[in-house]
Short mmCIF file of C-alpha atoms and ligand atoms in Angstrom, two decimals:
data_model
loop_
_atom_site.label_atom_id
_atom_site.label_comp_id
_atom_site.label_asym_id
_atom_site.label_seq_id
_atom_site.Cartn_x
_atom_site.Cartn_y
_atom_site.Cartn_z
CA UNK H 1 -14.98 -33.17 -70.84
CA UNK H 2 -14.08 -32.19 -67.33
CA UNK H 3 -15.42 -28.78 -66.39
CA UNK H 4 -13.32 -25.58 -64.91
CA UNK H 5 -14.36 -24.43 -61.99
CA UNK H 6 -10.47 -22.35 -61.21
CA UNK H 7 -12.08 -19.12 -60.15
CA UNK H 8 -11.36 -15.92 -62.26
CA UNK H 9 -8.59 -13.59 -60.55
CA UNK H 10 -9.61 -9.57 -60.61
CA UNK H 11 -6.23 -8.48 -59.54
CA UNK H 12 -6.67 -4.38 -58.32
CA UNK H 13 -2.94 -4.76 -56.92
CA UNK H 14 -3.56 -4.66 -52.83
CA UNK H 15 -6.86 -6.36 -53.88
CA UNK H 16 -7.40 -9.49 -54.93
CA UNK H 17 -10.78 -10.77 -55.78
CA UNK H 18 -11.36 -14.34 -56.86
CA UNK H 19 -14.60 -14.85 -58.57
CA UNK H 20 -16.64 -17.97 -58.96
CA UNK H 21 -16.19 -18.91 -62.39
CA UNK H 22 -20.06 -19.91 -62.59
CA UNK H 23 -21.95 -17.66 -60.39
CA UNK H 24 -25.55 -15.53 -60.23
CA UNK H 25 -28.19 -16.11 -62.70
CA UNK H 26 -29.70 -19.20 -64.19
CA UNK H 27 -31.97 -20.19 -67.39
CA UNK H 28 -34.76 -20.41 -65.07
CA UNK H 29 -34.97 -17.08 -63.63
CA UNK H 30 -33.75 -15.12 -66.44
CA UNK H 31 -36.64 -16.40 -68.34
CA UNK H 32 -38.89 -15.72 -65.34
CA UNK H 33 -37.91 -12.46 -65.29
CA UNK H 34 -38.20 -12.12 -69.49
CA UNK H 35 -41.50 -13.39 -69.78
CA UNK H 36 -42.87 -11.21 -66.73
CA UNK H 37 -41.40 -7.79 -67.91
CA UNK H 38 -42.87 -8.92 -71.32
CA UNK H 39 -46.35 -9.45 -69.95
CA UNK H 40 -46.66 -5.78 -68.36
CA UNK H 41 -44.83 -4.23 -71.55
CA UNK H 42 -47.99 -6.18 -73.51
CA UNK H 43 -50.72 -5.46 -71.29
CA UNK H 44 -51.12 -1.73 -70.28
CA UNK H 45 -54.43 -1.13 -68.30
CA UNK H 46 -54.55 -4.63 -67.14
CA UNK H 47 -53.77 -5.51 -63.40
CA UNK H 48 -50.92 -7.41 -63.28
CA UNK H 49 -50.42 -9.93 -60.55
CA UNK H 50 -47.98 -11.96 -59.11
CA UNK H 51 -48.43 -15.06 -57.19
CA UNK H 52 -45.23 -14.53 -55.00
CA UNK H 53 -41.99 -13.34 -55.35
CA UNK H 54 -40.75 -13.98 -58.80
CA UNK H 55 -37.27 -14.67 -57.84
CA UNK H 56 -35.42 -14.82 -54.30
CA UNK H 57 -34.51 -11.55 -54.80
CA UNK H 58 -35.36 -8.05 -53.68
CA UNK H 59 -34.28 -5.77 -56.20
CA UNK H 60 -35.80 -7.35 -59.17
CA UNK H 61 -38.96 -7.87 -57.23
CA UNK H 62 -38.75 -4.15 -55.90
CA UNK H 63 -38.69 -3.52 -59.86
CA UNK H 64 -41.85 -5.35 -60.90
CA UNK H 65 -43.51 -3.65 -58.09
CA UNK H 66 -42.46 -0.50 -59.46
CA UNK H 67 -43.88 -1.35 -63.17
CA UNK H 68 -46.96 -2.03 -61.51
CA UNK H 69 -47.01 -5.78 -60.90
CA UNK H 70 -48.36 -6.65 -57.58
CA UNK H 71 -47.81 -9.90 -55.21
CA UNK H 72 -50.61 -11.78 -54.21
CA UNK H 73 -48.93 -13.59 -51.17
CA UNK H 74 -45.88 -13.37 -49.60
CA UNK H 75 -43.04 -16.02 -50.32
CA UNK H 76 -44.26 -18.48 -47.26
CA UNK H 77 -47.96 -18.70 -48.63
CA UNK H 78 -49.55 -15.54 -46.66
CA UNK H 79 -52.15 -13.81 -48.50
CA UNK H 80 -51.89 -10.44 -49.06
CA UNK H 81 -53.88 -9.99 -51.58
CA UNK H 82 -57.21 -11.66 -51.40
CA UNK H 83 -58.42 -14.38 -54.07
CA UNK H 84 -61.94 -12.61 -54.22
CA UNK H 85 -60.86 -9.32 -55.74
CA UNK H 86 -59.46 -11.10 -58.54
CA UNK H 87 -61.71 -10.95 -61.86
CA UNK H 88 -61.17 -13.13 -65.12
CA UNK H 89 -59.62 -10.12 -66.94
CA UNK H 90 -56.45 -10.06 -64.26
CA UNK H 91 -53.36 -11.81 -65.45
CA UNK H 92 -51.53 -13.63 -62.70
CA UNK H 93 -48.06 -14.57 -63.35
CA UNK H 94 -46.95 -18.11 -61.94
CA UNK H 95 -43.18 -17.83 -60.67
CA UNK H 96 -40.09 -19.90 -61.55
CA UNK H 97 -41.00 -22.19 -58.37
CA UNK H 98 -44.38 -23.04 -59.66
CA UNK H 99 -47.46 -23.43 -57.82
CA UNK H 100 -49.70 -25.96 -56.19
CA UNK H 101 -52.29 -27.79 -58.38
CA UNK H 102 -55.01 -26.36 -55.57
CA UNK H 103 -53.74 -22.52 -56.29
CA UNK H 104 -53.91 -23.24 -60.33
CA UNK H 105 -56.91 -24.60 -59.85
CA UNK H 106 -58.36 -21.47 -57.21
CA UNK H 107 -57.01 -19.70 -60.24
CA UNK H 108 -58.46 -21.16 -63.25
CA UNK H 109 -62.13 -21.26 -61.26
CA UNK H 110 -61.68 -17.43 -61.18
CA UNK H 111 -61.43 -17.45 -65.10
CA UNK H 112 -57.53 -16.69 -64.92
CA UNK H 113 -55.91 -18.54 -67.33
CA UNK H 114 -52.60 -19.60 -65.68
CA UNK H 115 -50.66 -21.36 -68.58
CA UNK H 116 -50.40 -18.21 -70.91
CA UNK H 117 -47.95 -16.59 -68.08
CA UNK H 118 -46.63 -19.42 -66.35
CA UNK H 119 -42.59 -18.87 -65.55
CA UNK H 120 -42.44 -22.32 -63.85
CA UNK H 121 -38.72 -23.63 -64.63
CA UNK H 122 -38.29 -26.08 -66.92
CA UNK H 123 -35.76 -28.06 -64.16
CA UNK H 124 -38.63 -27.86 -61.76
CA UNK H 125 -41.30 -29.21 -63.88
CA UNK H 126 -38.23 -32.35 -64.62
CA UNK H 127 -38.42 -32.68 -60.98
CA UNK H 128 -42.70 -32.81 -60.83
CA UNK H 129 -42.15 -35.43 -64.38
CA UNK H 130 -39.47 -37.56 -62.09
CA UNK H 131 -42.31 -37.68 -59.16
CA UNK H 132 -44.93 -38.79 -61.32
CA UNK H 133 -42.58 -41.56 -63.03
CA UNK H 134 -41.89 -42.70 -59.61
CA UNK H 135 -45.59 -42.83 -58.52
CA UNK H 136 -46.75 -44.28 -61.58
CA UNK H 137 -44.44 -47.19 -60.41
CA UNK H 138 -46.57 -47.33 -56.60
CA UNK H 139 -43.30 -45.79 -54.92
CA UNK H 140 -44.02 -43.79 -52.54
CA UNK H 141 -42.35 -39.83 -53.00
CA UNK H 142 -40.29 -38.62 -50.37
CA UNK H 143 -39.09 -35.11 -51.24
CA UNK H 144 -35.95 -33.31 -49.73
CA UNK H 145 -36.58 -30.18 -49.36
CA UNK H 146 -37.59 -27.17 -47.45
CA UNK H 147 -41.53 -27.93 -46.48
CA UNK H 148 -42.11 -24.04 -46.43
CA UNK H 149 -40.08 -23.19 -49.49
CA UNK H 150 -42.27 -22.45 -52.58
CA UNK H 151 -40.64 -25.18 -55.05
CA UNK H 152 -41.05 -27.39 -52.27
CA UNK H 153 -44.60 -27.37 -51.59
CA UNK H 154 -45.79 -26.95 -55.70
CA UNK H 155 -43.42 -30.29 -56.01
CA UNK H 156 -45.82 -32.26 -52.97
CA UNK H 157 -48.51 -31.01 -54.68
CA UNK H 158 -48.02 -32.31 -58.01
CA UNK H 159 -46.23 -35.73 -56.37
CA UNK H 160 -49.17 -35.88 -53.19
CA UNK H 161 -51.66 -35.73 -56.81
CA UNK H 162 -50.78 -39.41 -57.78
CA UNK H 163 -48.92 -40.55 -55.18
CA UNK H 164 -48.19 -40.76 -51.35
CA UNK H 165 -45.47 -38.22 -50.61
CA UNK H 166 -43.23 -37.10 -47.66
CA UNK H 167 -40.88 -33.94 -47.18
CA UNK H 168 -38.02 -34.53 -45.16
CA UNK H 169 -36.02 -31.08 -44.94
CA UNK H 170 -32.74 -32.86 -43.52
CA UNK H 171 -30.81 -35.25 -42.71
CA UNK H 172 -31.88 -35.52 -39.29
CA UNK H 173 -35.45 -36.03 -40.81
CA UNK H 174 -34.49 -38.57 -42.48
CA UNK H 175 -33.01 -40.99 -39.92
CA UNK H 176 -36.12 -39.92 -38.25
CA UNK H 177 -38.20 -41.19 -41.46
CA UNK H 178 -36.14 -44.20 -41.23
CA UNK H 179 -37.25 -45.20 -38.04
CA UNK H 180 -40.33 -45.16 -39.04
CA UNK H 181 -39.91 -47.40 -41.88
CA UNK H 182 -37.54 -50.13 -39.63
CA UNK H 183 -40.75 -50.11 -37.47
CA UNK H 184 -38.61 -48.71 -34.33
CA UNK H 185 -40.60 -45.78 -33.11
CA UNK H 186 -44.73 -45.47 -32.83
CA UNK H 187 -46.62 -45.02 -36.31
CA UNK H 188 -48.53 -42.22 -34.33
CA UNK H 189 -46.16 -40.58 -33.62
CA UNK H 190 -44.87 -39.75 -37.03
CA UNK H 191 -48.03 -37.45 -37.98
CA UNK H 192 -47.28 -35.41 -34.77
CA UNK H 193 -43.50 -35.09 -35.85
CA UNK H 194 -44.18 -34.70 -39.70
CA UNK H 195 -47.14 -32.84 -39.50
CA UNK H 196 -48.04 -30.39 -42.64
CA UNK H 197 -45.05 -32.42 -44.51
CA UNK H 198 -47.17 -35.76 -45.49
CA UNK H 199 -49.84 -35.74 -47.97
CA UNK H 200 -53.41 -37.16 -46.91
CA UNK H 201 -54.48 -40.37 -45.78
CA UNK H 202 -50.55 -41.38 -45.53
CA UNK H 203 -50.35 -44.27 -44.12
CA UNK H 204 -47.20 -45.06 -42.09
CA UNK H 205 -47.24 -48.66 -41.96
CA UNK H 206 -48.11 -49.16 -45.57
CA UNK H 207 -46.69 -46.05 -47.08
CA UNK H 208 -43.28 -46.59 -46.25
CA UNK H 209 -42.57 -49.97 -47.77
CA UNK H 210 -42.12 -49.09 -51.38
CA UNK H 211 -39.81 -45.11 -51.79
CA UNK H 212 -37.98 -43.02 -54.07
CA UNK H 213 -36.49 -40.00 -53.50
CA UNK H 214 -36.87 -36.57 -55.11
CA UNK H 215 -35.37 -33.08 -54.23
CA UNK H 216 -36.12 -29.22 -54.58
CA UNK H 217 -33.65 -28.51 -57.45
CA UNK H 218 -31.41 -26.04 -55.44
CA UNK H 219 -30.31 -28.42 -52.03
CA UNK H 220 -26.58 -28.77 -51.16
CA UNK H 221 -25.37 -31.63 -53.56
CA UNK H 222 -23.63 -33.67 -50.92
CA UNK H 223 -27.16 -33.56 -48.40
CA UNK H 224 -29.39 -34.68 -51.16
CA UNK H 225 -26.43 -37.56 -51.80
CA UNK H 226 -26.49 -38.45 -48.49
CA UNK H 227 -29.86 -38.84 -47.75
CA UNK H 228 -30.67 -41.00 -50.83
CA UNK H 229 -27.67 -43.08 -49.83
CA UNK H 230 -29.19 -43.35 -46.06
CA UNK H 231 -32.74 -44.87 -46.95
CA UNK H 232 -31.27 -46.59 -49.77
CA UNK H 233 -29.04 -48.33 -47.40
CA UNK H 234 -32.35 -48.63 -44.89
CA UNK H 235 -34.64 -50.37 -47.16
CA UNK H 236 -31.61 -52.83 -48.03
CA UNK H 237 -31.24 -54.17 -44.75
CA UNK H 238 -35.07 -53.94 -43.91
CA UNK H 239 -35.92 -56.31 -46.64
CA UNK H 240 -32.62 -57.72 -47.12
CA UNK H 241 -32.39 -56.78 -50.45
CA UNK H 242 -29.16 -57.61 -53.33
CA UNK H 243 -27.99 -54.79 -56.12
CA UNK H 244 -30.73 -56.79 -58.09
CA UNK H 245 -33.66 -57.00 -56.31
CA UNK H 246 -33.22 -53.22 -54.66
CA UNK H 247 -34.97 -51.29 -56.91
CA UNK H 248 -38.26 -53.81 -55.78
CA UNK H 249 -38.13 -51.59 -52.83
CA UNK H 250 -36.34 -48.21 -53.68
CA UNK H 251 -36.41 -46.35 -56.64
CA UNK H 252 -33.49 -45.81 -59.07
CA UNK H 253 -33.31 -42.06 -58.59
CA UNK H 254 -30.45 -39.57 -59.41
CA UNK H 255 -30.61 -36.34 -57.35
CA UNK H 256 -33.14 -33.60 -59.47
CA UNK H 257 -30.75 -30.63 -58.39
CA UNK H 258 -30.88 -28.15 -61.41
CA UNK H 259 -27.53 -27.69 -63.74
CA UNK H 260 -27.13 -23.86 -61.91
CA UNK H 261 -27.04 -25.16 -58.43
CA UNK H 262 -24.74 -28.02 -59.10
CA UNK H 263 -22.40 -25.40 -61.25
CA UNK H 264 -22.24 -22.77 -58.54
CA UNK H 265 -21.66 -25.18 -55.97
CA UNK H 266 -18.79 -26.85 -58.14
CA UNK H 267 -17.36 -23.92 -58.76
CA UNK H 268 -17.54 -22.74 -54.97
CA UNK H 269 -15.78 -26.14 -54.48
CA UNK H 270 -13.06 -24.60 -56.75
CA UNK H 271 -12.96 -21.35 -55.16
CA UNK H 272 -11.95 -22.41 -52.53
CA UNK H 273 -8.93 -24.44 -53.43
CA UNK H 274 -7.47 -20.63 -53.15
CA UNK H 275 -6.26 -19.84 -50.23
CA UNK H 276 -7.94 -16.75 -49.12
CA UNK H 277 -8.79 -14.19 -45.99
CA UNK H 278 -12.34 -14.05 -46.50
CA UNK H 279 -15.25 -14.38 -48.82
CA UNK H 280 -18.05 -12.57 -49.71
CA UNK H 281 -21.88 -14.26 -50.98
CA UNK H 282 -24.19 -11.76 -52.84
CA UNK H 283 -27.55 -12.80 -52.90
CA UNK H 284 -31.33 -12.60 -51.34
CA UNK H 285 -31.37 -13.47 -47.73
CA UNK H 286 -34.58 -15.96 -48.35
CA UNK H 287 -32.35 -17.96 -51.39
CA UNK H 288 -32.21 -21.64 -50.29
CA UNK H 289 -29.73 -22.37 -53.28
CA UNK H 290 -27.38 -18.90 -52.13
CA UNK H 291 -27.53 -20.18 -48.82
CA UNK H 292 -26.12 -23.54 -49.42
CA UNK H 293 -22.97 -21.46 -51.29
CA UNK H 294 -22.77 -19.73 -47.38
CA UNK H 295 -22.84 -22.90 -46.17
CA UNK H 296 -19.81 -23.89 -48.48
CA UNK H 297 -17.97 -20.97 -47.69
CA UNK H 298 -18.29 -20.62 -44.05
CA UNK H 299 -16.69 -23.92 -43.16
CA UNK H 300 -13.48 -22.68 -44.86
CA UNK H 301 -13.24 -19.39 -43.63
CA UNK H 302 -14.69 -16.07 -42.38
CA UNK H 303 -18.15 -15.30 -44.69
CA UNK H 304 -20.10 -12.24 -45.45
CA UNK H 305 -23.40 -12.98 -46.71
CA UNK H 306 -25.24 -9.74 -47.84
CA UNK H 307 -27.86 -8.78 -50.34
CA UNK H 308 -26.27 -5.34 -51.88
CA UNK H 309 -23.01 -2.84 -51.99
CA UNK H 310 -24.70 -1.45 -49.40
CA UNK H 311 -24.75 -3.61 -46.46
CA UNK H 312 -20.20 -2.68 -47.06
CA UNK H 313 -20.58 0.05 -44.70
CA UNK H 314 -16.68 0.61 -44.75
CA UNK H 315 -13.69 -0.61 -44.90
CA UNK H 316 -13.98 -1.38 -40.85
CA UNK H 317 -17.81 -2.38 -40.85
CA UNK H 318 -20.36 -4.80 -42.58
CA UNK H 319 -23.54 -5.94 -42.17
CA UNK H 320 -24.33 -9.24 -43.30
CA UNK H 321 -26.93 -12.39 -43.09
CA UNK H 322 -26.58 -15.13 -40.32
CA UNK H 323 -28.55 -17.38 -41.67
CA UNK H 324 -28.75 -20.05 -38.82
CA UNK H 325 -30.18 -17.20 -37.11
CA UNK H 326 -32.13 -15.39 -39.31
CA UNK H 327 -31.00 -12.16 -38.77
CA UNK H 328 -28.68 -9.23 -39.61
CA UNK H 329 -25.74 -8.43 -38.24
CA UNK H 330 -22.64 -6.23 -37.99
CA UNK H 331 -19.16 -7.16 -37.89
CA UNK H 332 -16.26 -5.03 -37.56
CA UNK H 333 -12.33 -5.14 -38.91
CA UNK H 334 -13.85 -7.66 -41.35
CA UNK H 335 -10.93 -6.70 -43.62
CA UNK H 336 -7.41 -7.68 -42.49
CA UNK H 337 -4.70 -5.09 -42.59
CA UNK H 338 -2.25 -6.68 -45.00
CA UNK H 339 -0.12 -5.61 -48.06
CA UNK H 340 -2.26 -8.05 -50.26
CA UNK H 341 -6.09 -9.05 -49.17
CA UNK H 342 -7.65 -12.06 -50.95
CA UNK H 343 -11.55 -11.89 -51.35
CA UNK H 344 -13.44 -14.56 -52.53
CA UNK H 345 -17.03 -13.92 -54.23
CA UNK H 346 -19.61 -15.22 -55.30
CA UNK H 347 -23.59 -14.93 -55.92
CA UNK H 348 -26.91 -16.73 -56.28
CA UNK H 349 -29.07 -18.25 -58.73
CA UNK H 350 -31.19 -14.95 -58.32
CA UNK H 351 -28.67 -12.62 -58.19
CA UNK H 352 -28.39 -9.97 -61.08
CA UNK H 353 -24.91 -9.87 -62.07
CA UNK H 354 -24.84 -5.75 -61.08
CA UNK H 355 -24.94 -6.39 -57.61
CA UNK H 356 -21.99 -8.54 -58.19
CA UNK H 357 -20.09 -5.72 -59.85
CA UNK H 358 -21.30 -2.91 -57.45
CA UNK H 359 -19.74 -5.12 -54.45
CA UNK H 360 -16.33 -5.70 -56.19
CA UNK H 361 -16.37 -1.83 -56.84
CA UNK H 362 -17.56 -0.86 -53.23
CA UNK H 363 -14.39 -3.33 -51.92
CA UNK H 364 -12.19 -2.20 -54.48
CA UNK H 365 -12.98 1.54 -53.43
CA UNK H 366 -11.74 0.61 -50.23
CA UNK H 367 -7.95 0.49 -51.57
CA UNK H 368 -6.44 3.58 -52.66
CA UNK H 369 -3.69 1.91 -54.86
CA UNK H 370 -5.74 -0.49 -56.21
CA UNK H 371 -5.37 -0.16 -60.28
CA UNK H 372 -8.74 0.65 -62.39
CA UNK H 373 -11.90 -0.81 -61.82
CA UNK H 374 -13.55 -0.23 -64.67
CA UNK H 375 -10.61 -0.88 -67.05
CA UNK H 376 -10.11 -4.21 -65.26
CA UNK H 377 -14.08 -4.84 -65.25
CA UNK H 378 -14.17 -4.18 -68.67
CA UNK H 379 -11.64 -7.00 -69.71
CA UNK H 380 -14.19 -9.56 -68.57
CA UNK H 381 -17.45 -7.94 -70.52
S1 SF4 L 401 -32.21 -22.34 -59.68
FE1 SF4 L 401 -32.44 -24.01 -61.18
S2 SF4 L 401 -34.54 -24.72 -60.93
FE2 SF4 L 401 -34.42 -22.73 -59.94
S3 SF4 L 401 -35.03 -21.29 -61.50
FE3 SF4 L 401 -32.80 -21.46 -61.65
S4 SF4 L 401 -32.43 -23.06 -63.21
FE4 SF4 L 401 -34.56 -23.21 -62.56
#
């Protein structure tokens, strides 16, 4: 059955918000966040750890810290916490990205049994299944995704385990990988240009002959597309191979994107069929999967991307996420002066759905006509 993805109209009168019709949370991270509260409600007097951040998000992880739990590294694999002050009584909770085989292993050497509070998604371990199904078969793993990202590096871990593996974070990677495997630039040079993204003893000339292709679950749809259609196409005319003999070369994979990133991006798709003045993201500033719903949004029209109600200074001033940039800034007059303004919203996989709300009410409070936000809220609960 085909899917709706017409956004949801929240009409305050002068106001009119559009909102994704599948936005914020997903299976994965509400369970994360179940099974983690669970674990300190169970446990009182034992130290409570966290690998990383649970989620992509700075409120709930501001929470956790407040019950007590504490991070042991930071979400790009810095150690805050050392490894040698952990004791076999400590319970370490793995997040919804999983881990690396070499941490659960650093883990379970310690006495720390990892499986009794493991979060890891169940769309992420499909992903690490789909890798070892592929190397099983002597293909060769490349992985798109981002080589720093969490999910991204527990994926080459488990793949890099039984298989050659490669991360290529783009498309520009991957015509770079390409060359490689068309013979056109220096083997050498690839462990210069890939470095910290292969696993060991790849070998370029021999490693490159037989692929598949895997992704971290929350990559823009139409990338991860692209770039399995791009070596697909490059081992074809390497080894001149027919829709019958291809998959002797390349294997028959389907993107691993998770069902919440390919529903929020549909439905951003649908958003924006509605003509609109701007449009407002909601989610944590280090979420690959929010980011990609930016990246959606922005090449339509003006985009705010912002982690809370707060960063709506006023009705004349916002501060809000580049994220080609990295950084924070403000813009002002972000709302137009007309007799009807159109906002379009929507939020991230690790978005709780009261930040949503609190933005619509911090717009809405903006309009003194506009007709009751709560009563209109309300409707929709
Ligand atoms: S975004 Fe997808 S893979 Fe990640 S936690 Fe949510 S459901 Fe799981």
């Amino acid at each position: 059955m085909k899917k709706d993805f017409t956004p949801t109209l929240l009409d305050f009168g002068p106001l009119q918000i559009y909102l994704a019709r599948h936005f914020g949370f997903c299976y994965g991270v509400e369970n994360a966040i179940e099974i983690a509260f669970r674990t300190v409600e169970e446990n009182p007097g034992k130290r409570i750890f966290l690998l990383s951040e649970m989620i992509h998000n700075p409120q709930v992880n501001a929470d956790l810290q407040a019950h007590g739990v504490q991070f042991i590294q930071d979400n790009y694999g810095k150690q805050l916490i050392s490894f040698d002050t952990l004791n076999a009584d400590d319970i370490v909770i793995i997040p919804a990205f999983g881990t690396t085989l070499e941490l659960e292993d650093k883990l379970n050497k310690i006495g720390i049994q990892t499986e009794k509070y493991d979060t890891t998604c169940p769309f992420v371990e499909k992903v690490w299944n789909r890798s070892e199904q592929i190397a099983k078969k002597n293909y060769t793993v490349i992985i798109h995704g981002k080589p720093k990202h969490e999910e991204t590096r527990a994926t080459f871990s488990h793949a890099a385990f039984s298989a050659p593996a490669v991360i290529v974070k783009d498309m520009a990677q991957a015509i770079e990988l390409s060359k490689y495997i068309k013979g056109e630039k220096k083997p050498a040079k690839f462990y210069e240009e890939f470095k910290g993204q292969y696993s060991d003893d790849f070998s370029v000339t021999h490693d490159l002959q037989r692929i598949g292709v895997v992704n971290q679950t929350t990559m823009l749809a139409s990338d991860t597309q692209a770039i399995a259609d791009h070596l697909k196409q490059v081992m074809i005319e390497k080894y001149n191979l027919t829709p019958e003999t291809v998959e002797e070369r390349f294997a028959d994979t389907r993107d691993t994107l998770c069902y919440a990133t390919l529903e929020n991006q549909q439905a951003v798709s649908g958003m924006l069929q509605t003509t609109a003045d701007l449009a407002v993201v909601v989610g944590g500033y280090n979420s690959s999967n929010t980011s990609h719903l930016v990246e959606l949004c922005e090449e339509n029209l003006p985009t705010y991307f912002i982690n809370s109600e707060e960063k709506i200074f006023s009705p004349k001033e916002i501060l809000h996420y580049n994220f080609h940039t990295k950084e924070e800034i403000v813009t002002k007059n972000y709302l137009p002066e007309k007799k009807t303004v159109k906002i379009l919203v929507t939020s991230g996989a690790s978005c709780p759905d009261a930040l949503v709300e609190g933005v619509i009410k911090k717009l809405a409070s903006f309009f003194t006509d506009a007709n009751n936000i709560d009563k209109l809220i309300n409707q929709f609960e």
